[in-house]
Short mmCIF file of N, CA, C and O in Angstrom, two decimals:
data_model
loop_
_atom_site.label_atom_id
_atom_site.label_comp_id
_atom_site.label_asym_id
_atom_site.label_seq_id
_atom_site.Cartn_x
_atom_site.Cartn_y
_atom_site.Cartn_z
N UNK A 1 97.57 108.88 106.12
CA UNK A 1 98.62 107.93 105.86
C UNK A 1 98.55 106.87 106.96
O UNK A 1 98.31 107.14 108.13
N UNK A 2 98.77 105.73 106.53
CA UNK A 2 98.86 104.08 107.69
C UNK A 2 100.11 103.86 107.86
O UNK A 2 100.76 103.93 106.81
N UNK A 3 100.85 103.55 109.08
CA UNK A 3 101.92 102.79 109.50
C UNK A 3 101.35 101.67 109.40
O UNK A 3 100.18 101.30 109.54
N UNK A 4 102.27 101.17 109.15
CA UNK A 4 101.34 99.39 108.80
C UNK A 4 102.57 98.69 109.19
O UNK A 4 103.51 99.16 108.55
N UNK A 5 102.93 97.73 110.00
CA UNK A 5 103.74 96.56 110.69
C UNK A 5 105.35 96.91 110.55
O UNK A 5 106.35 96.34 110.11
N UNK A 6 104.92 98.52 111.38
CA UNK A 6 106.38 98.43 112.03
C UNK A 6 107.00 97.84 113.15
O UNK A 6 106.63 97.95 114.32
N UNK A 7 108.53 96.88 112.48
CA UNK A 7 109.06 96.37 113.63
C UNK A 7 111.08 96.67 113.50
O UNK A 7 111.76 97.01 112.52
N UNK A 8 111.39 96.44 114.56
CA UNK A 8 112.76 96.50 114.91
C UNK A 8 113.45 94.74 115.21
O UNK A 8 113.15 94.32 116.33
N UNK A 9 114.06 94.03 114.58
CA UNK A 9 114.17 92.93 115.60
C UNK A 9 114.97 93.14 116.49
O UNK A 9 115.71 94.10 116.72
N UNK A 10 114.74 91.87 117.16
CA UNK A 10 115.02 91.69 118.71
C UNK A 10 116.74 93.16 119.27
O UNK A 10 116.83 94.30 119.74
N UNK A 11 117.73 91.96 118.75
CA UNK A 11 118.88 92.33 118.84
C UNK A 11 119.53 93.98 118.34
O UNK A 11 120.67 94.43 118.23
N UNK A 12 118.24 94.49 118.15
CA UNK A 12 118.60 96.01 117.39
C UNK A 12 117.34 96.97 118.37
O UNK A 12 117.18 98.16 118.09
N UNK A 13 116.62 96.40 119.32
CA UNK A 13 115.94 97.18 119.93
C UNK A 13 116.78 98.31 121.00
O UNK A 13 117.97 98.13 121.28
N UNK A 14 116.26 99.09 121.35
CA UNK A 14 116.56 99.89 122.61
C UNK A 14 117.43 100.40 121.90
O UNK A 14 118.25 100.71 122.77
N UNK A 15 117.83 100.70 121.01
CA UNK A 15 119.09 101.86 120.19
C UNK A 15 118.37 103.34 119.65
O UNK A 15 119.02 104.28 119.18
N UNK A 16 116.66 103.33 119.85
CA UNK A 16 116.04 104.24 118.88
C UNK A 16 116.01 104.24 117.74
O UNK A 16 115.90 105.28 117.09
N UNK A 17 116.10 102.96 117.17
CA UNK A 17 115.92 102.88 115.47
C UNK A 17 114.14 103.01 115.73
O UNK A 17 113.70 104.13 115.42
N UNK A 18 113.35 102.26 116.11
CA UNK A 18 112.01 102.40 116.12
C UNK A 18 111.51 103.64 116.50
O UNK A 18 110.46 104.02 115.99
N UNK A 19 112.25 104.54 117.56
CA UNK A 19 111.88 106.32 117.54
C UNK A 19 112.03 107.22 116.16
O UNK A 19 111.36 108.19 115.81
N UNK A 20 113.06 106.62 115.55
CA UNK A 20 113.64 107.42 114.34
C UNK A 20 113.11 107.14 113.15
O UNK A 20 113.13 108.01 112.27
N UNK A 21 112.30 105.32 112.82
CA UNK A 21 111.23 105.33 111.63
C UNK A 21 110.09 106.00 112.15
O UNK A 21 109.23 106.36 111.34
N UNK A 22 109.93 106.22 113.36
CA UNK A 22 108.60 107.07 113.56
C UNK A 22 108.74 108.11 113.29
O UNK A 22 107.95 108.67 112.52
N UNK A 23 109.94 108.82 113.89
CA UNK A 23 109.62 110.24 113.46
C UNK A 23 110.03 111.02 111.52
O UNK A 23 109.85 112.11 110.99
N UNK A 24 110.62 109.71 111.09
CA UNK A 24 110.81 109.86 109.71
C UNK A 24 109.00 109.75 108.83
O UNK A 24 108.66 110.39 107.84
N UNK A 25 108.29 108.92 109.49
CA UNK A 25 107.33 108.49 108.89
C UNK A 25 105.86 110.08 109.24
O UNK A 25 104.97 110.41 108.46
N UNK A 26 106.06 110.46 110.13
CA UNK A 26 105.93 111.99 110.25
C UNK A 26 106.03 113.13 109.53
O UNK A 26 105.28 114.07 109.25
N UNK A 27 107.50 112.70 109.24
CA UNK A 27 107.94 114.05 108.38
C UNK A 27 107.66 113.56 107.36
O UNK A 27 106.81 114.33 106.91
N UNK A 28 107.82 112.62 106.51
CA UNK A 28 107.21 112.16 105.01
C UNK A 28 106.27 112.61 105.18
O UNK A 28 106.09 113.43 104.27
N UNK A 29 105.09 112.57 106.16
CA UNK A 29 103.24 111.93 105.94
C UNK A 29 103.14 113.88 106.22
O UNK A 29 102.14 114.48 105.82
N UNK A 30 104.20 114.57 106.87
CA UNK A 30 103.48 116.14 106.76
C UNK A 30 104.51 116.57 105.42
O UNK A 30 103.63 117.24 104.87
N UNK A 31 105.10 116.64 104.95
CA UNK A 31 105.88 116.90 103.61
C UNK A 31 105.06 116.78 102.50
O UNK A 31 104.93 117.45 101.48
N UNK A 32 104.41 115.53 103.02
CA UNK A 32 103.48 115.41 101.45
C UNK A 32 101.42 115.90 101.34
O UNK A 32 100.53 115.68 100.51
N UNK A 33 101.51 116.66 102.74
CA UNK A 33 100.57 117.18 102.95
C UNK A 33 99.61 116.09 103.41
O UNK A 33 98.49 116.02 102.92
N UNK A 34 100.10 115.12 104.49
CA UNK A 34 98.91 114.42 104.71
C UNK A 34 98.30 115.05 105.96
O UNK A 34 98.90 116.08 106.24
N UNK A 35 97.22 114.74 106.87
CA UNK A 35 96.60 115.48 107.64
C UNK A 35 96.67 114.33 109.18
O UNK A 35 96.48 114.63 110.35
N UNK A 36 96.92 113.37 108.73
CA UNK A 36 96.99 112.95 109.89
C UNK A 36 97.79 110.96 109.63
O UNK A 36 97.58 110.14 108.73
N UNK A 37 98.49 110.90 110.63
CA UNK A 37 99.17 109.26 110.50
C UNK A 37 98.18 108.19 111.19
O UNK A 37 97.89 108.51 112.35
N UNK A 38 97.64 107.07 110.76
CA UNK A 38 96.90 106.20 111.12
C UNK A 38 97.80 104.78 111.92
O UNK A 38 98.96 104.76 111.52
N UNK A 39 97.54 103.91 112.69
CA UNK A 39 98.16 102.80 112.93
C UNK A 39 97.32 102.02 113.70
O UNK A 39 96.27 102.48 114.14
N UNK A 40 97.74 100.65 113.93
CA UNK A 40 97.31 99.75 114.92
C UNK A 40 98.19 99.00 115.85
O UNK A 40 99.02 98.35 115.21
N UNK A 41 98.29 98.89 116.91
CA UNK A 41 98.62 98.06 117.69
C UNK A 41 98.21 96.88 118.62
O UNK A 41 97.00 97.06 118.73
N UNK A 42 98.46 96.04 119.17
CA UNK A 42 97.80 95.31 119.64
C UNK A 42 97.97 95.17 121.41
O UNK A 42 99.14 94.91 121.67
N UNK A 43 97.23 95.27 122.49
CA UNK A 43 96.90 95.71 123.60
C UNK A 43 98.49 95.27 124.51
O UNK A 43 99.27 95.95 125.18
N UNK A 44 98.46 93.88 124.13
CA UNK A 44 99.91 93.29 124.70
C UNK A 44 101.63 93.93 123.83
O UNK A 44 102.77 93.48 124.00
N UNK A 45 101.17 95.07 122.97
CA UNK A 45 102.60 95.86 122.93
C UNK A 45 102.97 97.03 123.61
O UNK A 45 103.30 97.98 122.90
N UNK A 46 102.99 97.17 124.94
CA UNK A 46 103.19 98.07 126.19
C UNK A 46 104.32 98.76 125.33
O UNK A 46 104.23 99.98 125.50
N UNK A 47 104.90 98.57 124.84
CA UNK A 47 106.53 99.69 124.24
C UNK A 47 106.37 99.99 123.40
O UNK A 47 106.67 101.17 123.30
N UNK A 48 105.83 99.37 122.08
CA UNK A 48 105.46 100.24 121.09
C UNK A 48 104.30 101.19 121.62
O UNK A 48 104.45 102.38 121.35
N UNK A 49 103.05 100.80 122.42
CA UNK A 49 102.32 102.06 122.94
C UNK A 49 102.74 103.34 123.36
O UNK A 49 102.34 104.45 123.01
N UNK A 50 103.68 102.98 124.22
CA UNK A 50 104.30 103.95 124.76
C UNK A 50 105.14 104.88 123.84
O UNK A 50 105.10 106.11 123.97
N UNK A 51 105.82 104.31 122.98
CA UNK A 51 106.86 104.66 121.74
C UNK A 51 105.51 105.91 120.79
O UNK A 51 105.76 107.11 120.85
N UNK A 52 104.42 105.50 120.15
CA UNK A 52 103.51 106.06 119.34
C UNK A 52 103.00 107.77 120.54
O UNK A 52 102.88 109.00 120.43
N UNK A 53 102.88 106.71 121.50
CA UNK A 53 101.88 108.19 122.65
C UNK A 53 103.26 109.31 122.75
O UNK A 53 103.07 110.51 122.58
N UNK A 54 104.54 108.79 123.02
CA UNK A 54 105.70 109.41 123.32
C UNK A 54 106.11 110.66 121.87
O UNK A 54 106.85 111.64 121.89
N UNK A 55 105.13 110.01 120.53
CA UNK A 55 105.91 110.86 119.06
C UNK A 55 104.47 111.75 119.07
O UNK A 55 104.41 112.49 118.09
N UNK A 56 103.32 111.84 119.93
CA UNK A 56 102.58 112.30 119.45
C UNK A 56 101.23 111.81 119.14
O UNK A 56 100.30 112.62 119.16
N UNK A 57 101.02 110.42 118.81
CA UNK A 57 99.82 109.84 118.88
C UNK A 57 98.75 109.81 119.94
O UNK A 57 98.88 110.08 121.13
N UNK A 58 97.56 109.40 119.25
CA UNK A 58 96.67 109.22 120.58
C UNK A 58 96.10 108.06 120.51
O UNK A 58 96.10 107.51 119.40
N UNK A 59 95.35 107.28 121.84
CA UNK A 59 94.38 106.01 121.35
C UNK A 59 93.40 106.57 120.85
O UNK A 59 93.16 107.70 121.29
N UNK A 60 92.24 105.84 119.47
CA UNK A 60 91.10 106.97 119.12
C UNK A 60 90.25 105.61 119.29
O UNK A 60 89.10 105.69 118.88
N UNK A 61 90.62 104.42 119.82
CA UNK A 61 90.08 103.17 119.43
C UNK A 61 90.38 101.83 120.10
O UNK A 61 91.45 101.56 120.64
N UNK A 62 89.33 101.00 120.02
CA UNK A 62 89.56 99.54 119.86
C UNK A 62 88.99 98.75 119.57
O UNK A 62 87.84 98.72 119.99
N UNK A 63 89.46 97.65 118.69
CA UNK A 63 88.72 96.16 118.64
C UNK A 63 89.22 94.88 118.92
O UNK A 63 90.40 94.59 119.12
N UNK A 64 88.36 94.25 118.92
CA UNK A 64 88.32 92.87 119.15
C UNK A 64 88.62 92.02 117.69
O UNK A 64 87.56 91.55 117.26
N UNK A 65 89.69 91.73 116.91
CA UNK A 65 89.95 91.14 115.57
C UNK A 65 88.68 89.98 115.42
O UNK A 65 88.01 90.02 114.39
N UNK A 66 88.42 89.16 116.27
CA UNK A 66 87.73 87.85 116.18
C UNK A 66 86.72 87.60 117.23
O UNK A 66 86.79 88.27 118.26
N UNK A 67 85.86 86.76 117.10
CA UNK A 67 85.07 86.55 118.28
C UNK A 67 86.43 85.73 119.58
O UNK A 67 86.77 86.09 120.71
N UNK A 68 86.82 84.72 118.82
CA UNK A 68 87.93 84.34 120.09
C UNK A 68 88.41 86.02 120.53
O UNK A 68 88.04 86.94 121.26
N UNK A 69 88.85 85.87 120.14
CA UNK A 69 89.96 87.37 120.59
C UNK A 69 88.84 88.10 121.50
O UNK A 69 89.14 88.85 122.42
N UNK A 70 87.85 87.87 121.22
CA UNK A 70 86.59 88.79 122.40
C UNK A 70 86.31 88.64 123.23
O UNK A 70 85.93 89.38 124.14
N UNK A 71 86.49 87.00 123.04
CA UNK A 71 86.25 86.11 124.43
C UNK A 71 87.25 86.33 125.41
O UNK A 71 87.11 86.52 126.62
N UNK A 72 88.65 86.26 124.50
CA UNK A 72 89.97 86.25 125.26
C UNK A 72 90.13 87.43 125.64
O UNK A 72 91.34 87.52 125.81
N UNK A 73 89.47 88.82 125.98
CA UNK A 73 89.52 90.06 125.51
C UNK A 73 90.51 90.73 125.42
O UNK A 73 90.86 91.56 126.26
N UNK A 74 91.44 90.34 123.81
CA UNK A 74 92.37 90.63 123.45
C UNK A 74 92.06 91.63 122.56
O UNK A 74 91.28 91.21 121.71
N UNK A 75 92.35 92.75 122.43
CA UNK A 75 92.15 93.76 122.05
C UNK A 75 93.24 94.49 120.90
O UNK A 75 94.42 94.12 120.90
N UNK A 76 92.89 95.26 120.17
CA UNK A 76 93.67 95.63 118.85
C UNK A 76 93.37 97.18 119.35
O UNK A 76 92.33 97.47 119.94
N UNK A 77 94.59 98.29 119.01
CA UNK A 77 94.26 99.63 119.70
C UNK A 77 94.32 100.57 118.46
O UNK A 77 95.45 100.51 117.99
N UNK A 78 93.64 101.31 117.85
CA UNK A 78 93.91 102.11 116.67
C UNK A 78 93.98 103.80 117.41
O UNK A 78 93.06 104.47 117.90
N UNK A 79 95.36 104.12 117.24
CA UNK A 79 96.30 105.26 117.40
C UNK A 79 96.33 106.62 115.68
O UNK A 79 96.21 106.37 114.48
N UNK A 80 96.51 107.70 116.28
CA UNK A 80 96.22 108.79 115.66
C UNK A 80 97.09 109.56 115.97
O UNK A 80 97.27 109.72 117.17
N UNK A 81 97.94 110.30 115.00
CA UNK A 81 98.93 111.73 115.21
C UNK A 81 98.36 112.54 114.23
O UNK A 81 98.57 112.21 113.07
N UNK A 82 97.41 113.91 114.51
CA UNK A 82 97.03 114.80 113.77
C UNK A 82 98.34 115.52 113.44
O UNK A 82 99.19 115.72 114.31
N UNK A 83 98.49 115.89 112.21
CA UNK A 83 99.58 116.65 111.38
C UNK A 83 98.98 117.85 110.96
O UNK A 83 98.09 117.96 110.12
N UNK A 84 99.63 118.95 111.74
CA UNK A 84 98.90 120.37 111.37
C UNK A 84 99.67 120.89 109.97
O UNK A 84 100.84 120.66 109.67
N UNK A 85 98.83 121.54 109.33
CA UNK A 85 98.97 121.89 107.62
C UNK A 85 100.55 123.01 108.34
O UNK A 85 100.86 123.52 109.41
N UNK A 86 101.11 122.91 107.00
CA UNK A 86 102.46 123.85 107.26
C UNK A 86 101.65 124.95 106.35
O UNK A 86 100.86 124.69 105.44
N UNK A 87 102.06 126.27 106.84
CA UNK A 87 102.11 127.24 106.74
C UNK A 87 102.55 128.06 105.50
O UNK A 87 102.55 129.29 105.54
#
C-alpha cells in the first residue's frame, strides 16, 4: 500500500492529526492484509521524517527527481513500515 501526499495544514499542525492518519493508514493497510506501507518524502521535511521513523517506518531509499534537483542535491527519501501478517 502507498501513502501518497499526506498533509495537515498549517494552523491544525502540532495537535497529532498527522500521527493519527498515520496510524489509521496502518491499521487499514494490515486489516486488509497488506504486507507492507510504501511512501515518499522529500529530504527538506525534517517532521514528517521524524513523524514516519517515530510510527515505524524506515529509510529504504533515495532519489534525485531531476537532473536540477541532482545538481541542487535535493533529494526525495522513499520510507517503508513492514506489516507483520496477523495471526
Amino acid at each position: 500500500l502507498e501513502l501518497k501526499r499526506m498533509s495537515v495544514s498549517k494552523e491544525w499542525r502540532g495537535q497529532g492529526i498527522a500521527r493519527a492518519l498515520c496510524a489509521e493508514v496502518l491499521r487499514f493497510a494490515r486489516a486488509r492484509g497488506a504486507g507492507a506501507v510504501v511512501l515518499s518524502t522529500s529530504a527538506v521535511m525534517v517532521a514528517a521524517q521524524r513523524l514516519y521513523e517515530s510510527q515505524g517506518f524506515r529509510k529504504v531509499g533515495a532519489y534525485s527527481p531531476s537532473l536540477l534537483s541532482w545538481l541542487l542535491r535535493f533529494q526525495v527519501y522513499i520510507y517503508r513500515c513492514d506489516l507483520p501478517a496477523s495471526p
